mmCIF file of C-alpha atoms and ligand atoms in Angstrom:
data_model
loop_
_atom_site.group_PDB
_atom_site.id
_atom_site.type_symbol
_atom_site.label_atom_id
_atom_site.label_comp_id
_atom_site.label_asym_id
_atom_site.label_seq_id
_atom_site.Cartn_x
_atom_site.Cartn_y
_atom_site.Cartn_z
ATOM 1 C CA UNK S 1 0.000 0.000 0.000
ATOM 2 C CA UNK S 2 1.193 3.762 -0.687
ATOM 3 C CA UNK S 3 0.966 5.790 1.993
ATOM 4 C CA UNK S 4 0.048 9.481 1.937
ATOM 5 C CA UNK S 5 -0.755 10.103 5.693
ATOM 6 C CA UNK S 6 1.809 7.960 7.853
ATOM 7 C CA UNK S 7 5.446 7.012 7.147
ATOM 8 C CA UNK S 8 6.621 3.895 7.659
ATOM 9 C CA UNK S 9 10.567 3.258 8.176
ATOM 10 C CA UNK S 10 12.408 0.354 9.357
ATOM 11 C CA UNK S 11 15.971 0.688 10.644
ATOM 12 C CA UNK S 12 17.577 -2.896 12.010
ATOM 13 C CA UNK S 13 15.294 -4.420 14.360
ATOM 14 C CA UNK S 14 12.652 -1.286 15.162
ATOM 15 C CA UNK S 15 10.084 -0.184 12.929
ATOM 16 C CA UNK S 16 9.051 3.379 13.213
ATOM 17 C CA UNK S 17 5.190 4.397 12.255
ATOM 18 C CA UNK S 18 4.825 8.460 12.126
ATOM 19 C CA UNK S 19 1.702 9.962 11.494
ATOM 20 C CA UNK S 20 2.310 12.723 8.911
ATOM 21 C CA UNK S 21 -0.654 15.120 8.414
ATOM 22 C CA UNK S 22 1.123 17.830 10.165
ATOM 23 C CA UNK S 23 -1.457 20.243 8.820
ATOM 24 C CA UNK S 24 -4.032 18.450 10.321
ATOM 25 C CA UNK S 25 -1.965 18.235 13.541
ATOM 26 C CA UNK S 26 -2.132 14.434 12.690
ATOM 27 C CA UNK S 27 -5.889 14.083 12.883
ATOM 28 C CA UNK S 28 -6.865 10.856 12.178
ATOM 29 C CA UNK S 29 -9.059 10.587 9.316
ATOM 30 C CA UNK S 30 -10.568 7.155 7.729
ATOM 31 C CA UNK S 31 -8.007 6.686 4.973
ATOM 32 C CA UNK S 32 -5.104 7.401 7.854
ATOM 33 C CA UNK S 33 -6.421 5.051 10.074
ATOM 34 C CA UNK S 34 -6.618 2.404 7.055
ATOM 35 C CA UNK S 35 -2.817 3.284 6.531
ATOM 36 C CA UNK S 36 -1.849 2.252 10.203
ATOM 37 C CA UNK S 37 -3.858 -0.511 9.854
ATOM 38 C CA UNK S 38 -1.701 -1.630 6.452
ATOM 39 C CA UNK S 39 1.682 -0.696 8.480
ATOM 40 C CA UNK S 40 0.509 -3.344 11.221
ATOM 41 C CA UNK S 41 -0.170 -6.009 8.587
ATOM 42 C CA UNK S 42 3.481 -5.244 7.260
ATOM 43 C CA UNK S 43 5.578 -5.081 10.894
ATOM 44 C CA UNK S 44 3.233 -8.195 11.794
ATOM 45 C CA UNK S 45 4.654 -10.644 8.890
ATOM 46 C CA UNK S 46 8.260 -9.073 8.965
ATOM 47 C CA UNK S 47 10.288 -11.098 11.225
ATOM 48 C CA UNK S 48 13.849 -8.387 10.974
ATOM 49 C CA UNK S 49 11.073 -6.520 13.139
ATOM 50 C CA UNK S 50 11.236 -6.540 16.604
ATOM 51 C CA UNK S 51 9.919 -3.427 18.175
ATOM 52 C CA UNK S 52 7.784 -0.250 17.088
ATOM 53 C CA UNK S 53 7.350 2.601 17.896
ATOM 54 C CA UNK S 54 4.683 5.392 16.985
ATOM 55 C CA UNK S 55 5.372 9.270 17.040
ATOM 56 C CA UNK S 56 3.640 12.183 14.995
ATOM 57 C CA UNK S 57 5.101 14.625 12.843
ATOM 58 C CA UNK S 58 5.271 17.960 13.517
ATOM 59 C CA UNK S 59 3.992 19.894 17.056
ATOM 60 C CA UNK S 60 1.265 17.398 16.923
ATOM 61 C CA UNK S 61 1.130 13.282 18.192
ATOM 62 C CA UNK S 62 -2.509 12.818 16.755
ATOM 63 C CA UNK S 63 -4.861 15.588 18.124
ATOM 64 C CA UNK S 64 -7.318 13.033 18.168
ATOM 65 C CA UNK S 65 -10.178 12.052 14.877
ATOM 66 C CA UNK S 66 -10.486 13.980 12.313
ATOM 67 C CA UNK S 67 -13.804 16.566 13.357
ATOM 68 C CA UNK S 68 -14.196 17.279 9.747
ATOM 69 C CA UNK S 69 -14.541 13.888 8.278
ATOM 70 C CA UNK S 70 -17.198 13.263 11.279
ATOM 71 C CA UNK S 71 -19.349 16.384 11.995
ATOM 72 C CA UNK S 72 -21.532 15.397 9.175
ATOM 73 C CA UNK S 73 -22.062 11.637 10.352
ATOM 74 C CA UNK S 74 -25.206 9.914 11.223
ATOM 75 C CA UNK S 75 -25.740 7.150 14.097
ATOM 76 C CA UNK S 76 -24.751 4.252 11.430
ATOM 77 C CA UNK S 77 -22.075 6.283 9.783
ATOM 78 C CA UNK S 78 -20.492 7.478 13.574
ATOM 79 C CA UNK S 79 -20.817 4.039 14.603
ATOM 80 C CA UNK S 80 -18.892 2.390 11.309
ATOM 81 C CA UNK S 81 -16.235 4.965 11.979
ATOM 82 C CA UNK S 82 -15.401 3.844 15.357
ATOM 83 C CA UNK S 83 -15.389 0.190 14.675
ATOM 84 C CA UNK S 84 -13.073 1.136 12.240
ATOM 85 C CA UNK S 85 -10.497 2.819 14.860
ATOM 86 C CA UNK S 86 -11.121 0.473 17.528
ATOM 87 C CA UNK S 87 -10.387 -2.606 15.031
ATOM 88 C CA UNK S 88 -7.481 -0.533 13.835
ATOM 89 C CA UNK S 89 -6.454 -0.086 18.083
ATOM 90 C CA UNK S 90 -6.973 -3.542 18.727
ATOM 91 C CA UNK S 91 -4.954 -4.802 16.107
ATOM 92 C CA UNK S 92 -2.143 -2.303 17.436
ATOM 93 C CA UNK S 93 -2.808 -3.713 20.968
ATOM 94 C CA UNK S 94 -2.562 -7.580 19.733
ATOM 95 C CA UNK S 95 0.529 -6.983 17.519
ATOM 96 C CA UNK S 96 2.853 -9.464 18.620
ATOM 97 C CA UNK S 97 5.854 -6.703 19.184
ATOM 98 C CA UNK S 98 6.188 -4.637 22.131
ATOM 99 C CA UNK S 99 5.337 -0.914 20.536
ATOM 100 C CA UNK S 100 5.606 2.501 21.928
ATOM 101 C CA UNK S 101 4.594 5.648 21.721
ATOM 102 C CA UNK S 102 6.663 8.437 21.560
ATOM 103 C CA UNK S 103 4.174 11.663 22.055
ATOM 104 C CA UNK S 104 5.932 14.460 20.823
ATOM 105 C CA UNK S 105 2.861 16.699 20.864
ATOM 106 C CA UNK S 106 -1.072 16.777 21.410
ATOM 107 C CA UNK S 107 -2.335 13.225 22.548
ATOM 108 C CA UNK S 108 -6.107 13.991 22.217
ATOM 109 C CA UNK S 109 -9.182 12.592 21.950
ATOM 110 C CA UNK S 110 -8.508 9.721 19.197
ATOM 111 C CA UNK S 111 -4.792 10.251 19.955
ATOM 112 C CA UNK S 112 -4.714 9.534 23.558
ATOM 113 C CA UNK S 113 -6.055 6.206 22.429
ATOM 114 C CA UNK S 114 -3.477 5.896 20.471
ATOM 115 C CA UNK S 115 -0.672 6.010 22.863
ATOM 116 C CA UNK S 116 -3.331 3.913 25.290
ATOM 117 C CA UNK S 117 -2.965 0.843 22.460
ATOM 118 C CA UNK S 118 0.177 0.808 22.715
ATOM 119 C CA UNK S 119 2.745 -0.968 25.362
ATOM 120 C CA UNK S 120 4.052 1.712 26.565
ATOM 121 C CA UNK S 121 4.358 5.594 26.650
ATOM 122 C CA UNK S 122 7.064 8.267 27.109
ATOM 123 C CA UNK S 123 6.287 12.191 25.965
ATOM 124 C CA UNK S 124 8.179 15.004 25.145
ATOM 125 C CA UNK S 125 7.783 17.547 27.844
ATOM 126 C CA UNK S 126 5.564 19.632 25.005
ATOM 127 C CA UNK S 127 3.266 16.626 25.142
ATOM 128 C CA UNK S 128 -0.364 17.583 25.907
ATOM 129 C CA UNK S 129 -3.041 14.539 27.218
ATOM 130 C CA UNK S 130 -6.675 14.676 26.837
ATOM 131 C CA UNK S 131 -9.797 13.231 26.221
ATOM 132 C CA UNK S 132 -11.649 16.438 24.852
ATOM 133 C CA UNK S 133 -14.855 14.474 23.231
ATOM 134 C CA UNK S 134 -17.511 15.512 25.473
ATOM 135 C CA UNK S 135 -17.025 18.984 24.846
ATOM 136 C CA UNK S 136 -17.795 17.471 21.042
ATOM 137 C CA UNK S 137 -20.596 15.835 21.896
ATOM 138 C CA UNK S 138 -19.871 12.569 21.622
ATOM 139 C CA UNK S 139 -17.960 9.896 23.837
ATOM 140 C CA UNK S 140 -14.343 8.441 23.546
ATOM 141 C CA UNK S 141 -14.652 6.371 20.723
ATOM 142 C CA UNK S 142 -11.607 4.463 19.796
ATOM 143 C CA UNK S 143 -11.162 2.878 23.107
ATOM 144 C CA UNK S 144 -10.643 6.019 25.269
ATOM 145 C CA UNK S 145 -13.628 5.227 27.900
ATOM 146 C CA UNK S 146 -12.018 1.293 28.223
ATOM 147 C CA UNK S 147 -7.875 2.207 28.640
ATOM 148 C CA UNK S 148 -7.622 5.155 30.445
ATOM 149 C CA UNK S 149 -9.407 3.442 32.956
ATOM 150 C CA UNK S 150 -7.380 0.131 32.964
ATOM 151 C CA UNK S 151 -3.951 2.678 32.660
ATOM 152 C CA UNK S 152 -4.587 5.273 35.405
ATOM 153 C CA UNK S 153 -7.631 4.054 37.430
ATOM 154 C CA UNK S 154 -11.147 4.851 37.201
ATOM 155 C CA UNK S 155 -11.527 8.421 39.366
ATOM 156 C CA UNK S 156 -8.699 9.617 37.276
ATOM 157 C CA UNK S 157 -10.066 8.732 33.648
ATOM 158 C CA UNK S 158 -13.522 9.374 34.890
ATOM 159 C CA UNK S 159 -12.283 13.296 36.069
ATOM 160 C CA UNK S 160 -10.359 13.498 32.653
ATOM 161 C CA UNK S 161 -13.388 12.250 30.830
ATOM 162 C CA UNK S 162 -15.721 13.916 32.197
ATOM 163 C CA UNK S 163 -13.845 17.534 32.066
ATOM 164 C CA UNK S 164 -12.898 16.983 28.769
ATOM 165 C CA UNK S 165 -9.337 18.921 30.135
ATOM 166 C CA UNK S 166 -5.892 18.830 28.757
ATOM 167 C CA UNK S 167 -3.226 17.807 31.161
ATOM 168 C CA UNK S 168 0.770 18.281 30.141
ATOM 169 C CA UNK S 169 3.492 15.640 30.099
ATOM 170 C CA UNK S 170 4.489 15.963 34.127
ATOM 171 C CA UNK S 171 0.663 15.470 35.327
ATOM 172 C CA UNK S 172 1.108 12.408 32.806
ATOM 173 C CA UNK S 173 3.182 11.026 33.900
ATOM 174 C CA UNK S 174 1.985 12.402 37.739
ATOM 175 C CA UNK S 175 -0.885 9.961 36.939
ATOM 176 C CA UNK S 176 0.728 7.034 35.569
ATOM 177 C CA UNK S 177 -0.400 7.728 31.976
ATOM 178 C CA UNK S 178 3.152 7.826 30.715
ATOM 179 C CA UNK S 179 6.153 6.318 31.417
ATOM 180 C CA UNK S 180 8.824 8.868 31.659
ATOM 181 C CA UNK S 181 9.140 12.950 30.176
ATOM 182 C CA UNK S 182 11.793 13.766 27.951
ATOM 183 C CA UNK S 183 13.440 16.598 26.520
ATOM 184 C CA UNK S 184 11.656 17.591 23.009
ATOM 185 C CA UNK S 185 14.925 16.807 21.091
ATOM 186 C CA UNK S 186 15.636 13.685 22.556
ATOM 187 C CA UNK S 187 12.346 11.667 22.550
ATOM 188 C CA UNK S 188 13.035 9.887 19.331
ATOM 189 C CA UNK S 189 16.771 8.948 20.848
ATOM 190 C CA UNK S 190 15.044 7.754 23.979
ATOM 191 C CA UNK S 191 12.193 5.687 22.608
ATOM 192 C CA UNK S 192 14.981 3.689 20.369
ATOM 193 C CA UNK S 193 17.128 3.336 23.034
ATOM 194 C CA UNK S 194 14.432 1.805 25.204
ATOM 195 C CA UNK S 195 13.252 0.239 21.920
ATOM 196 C CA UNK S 196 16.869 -1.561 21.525
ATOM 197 C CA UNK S 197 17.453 -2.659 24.965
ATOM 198 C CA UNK S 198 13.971 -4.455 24.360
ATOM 199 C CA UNK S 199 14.707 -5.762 21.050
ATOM 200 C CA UNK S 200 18.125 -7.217 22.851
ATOM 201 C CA UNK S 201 15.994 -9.895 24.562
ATOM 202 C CA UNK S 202 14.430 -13.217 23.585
ATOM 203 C CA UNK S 203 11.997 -11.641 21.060
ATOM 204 C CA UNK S 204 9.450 -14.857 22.027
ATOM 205 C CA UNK S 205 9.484 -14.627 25.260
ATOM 206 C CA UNK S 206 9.200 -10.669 24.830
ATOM 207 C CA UNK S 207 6.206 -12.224 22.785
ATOM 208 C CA UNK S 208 4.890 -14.012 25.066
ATOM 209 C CA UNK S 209 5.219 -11.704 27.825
ATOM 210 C CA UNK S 210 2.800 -9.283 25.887
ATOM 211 C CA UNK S 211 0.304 -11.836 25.643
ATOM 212 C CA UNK S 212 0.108 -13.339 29.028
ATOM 213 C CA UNK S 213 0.085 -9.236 30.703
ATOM 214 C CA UNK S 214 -2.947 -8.145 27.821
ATOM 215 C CA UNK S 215 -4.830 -11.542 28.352
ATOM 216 C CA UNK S 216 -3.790 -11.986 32.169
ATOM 217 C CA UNK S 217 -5.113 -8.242 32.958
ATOM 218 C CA UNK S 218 -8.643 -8.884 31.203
ATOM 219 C CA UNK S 219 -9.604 -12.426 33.330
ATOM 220 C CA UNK S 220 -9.758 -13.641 37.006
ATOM 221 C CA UNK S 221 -6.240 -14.066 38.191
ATOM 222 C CA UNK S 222 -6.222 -18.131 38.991
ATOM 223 C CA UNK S 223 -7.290 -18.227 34.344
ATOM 224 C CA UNK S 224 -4.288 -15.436 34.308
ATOM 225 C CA UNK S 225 -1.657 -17.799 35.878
ATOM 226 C CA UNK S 226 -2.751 -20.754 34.282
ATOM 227 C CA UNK S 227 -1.760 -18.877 31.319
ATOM 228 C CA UNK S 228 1.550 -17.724 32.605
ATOM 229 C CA UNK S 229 2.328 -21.101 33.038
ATOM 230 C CA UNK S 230 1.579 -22.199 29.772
ATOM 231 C CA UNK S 231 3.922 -19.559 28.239
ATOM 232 C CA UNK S 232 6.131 -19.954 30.586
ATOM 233 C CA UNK S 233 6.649 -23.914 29.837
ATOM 234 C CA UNK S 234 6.428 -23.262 26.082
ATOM 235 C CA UNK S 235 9.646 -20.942 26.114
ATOM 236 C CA UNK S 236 11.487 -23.962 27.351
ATOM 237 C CA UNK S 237 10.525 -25.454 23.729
ATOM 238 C CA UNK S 238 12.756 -22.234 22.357
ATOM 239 C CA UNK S 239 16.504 -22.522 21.110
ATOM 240 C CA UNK S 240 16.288 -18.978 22.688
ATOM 241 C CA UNK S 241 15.970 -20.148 25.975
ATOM 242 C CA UNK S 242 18.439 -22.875 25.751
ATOM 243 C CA UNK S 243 21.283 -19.981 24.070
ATOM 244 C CA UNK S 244 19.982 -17.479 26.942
ATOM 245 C CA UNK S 245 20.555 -19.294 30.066
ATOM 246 C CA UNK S 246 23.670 -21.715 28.397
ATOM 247 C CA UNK S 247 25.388 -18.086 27.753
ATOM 248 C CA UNK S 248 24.610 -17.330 31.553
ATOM 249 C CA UNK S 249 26.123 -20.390 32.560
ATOM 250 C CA UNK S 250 28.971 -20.201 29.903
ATOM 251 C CA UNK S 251 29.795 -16.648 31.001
ATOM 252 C CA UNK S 252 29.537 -15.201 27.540
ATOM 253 C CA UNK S 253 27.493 -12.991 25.759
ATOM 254 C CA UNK S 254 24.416 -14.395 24.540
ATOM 255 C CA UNK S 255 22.544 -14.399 20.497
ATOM 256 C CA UNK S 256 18.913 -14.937 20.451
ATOM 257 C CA UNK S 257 17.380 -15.881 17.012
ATOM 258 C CA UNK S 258 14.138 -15.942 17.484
ATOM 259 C CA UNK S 259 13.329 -19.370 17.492
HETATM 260 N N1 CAA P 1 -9.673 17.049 13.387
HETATM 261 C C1 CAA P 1 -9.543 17.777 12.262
HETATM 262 N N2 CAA P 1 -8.723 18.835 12.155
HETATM 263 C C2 CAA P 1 -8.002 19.170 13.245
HETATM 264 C C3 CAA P 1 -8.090 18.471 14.446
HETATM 265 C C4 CAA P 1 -8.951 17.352 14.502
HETATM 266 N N3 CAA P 1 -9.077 16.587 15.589
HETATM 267 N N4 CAA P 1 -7.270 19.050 15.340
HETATM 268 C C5 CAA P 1 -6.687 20.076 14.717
HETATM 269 N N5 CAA P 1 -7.129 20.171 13.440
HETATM 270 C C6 CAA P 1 -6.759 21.145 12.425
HETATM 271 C C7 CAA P 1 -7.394 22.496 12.696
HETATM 272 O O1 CAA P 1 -8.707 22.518 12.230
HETATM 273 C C8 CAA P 1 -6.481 23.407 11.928
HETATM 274 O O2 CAA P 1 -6.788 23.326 10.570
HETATM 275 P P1 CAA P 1 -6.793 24.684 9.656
HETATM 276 O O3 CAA P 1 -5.369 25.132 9.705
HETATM 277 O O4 CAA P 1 -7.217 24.182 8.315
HETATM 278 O O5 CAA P 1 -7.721 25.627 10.304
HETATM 279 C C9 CAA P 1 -5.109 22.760 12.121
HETATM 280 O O6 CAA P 1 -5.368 21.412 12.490
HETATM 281 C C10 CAA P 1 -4.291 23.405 13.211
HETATM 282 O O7 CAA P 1 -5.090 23.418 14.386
HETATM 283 P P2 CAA P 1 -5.303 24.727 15.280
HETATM 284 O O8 CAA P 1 -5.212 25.969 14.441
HETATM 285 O O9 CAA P 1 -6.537 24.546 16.076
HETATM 286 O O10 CAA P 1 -3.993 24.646 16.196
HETATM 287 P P3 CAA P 1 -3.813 25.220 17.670
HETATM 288 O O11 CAA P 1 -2.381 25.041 17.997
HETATM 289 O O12 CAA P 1 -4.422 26.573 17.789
HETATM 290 O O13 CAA P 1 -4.682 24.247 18.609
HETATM 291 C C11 CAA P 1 -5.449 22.113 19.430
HETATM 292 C C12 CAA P 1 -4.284 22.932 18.793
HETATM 293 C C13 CAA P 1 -5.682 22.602 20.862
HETATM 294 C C14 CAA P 1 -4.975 20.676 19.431
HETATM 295 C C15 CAA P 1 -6.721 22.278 18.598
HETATM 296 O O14 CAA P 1 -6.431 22.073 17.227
HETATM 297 C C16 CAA P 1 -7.818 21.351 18.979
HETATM 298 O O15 CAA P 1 -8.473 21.539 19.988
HETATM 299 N N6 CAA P 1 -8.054 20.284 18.145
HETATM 300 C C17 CAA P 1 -9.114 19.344 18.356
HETATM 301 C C18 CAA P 1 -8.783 18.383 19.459
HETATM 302 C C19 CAA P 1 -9.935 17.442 19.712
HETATM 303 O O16 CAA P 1 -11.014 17.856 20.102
HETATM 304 N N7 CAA P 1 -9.704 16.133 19.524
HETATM 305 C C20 CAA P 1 -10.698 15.119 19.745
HETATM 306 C C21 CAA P 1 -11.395 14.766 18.471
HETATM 307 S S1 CAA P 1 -12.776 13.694 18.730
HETATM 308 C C22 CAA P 1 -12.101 12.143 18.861
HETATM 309 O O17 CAA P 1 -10.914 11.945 18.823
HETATM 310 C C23 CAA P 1 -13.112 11.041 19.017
HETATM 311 C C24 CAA P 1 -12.581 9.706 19.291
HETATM 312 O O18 CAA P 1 -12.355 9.328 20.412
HETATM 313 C C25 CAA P 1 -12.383 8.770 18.219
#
């Protein structure tokens, strides 16, 4: 697929998704959100791929959906339009790499949900957070009334929600929304570095970490273990676990292959 609204790069083992309709301040409009959707089909079958990470171009991470494309919806069109971004999120959120979002600007509306489907978040200290949609007229609709909740707790997602206010990088991170506030210029540096020293581990146990911490948080804890223990066992059927812990015992640096 061409893209005309996102940019995909690889470099080594990251993959690096920015959202480029800077004049738009990134809004995310149907044919954008059907280019991120392409880019996760790509990083999902690419095995040189080990980690992603999503950041926005310009002053802007998304500043949520695009208003124009849906002030002139109906019930049935509104409705098709958020499946679309919460298939789009979900996919994000299932990807079987560990992604993250760099937020070098606005995080609103549609674009806090962003950041919210993926693994984790740092900001630039520009970053702004906010779920502005009541003030629209309309709920959250790409998962934003479901993960801030599960991320920062329900009084805190309910006040944000409910005010509709925009909060900067330090109460972000005050809150537990991100995971650390970095200097404008150095955010991209940062989220590869933490990118790398991810992509330096077993990438199927990394795998299967994801998995057992999405699934594990959405069931009763005794189904959540169960599962742990499954993954758990089936990384002992990994060459990756036999190279990690011989190199531990061998005193030598280890090479995962992902097998
Ligand atoms: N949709 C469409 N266009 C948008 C947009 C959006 N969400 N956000 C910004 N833009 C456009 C503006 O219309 C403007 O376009 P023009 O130059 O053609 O006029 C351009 O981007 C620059 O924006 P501003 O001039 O407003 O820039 P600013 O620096 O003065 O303000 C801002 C920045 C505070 C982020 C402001 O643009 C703003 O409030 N944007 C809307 C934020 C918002 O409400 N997001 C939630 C959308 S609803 C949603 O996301 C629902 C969901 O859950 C799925």
């Amino acid at each position: 697929m061409e893209y005309r609204n996102i940019i995909l790069e690889k470099q080594g083992k990251l993959a690096l998704i920015t959202i480029n309709r800077p004049k738009a301040l990134n809004a995310l409009n149907s044919e954008t959100l059907k280019e991120i959707d392409s880019a996760i089909d790509d990083i999902g079958t690419d095995d040189s791929v080990l980690v992603v990470i999503i950041t926005g171009a310009g002053k802007s991470f998304v500043a949520g959906a695009d208003i124009t494309e849906m002030k002139d919806l109906n019930s049935v069109e509104g409705r098709k339009f958020g499946i679309l971004g919460n298939k789009v999120f979900r996919k994000l959120e299932n990807l079987e790499k560990p992604v993250i979002a760099a937020v070098n600007g606005f995080a609103l509306g549609g674009g806090c949900e962003l950041s919210l489907a993926c693994d984790i978040r740092i900001a630039s200290s520009k970053a702004k957070f906010g779920q502005p949609e009541v003030g629209l007229g309309i709920t959250p609709g790409f998962g934003g009334t479901q993960r801030l909740a599960r991320t920062v707790g329900l009084g805190m997602a309910k006040e944000l929600i409910y005010t509709a206010k925009m909060i900067k990088a330090e109460e972000a991170l005050r809150i537990g929304l991100v995971n650390r506030v970095i200097e404008p210029e150095k955010l991209l540096e940062e989220a590869k570095n933490l990118a790398n020293s991810i992509a330096d581990n077993a990438p199927i146990a990394v795998r299967m970490c994801k998995a057992a911490i999405n699934k594990g948080i959405q069931c009763g804890i005794d189904t959540a273990i169960a599962y742990e223990s499954e993954v758990f066992g089936e990384c002992f059927a990994t060459e990756d676990q036999k190279e990690g812990m011989t190199a531990f015992v061998e005193k030598r640096e280890k090479c995962f292959k992902n097998k």
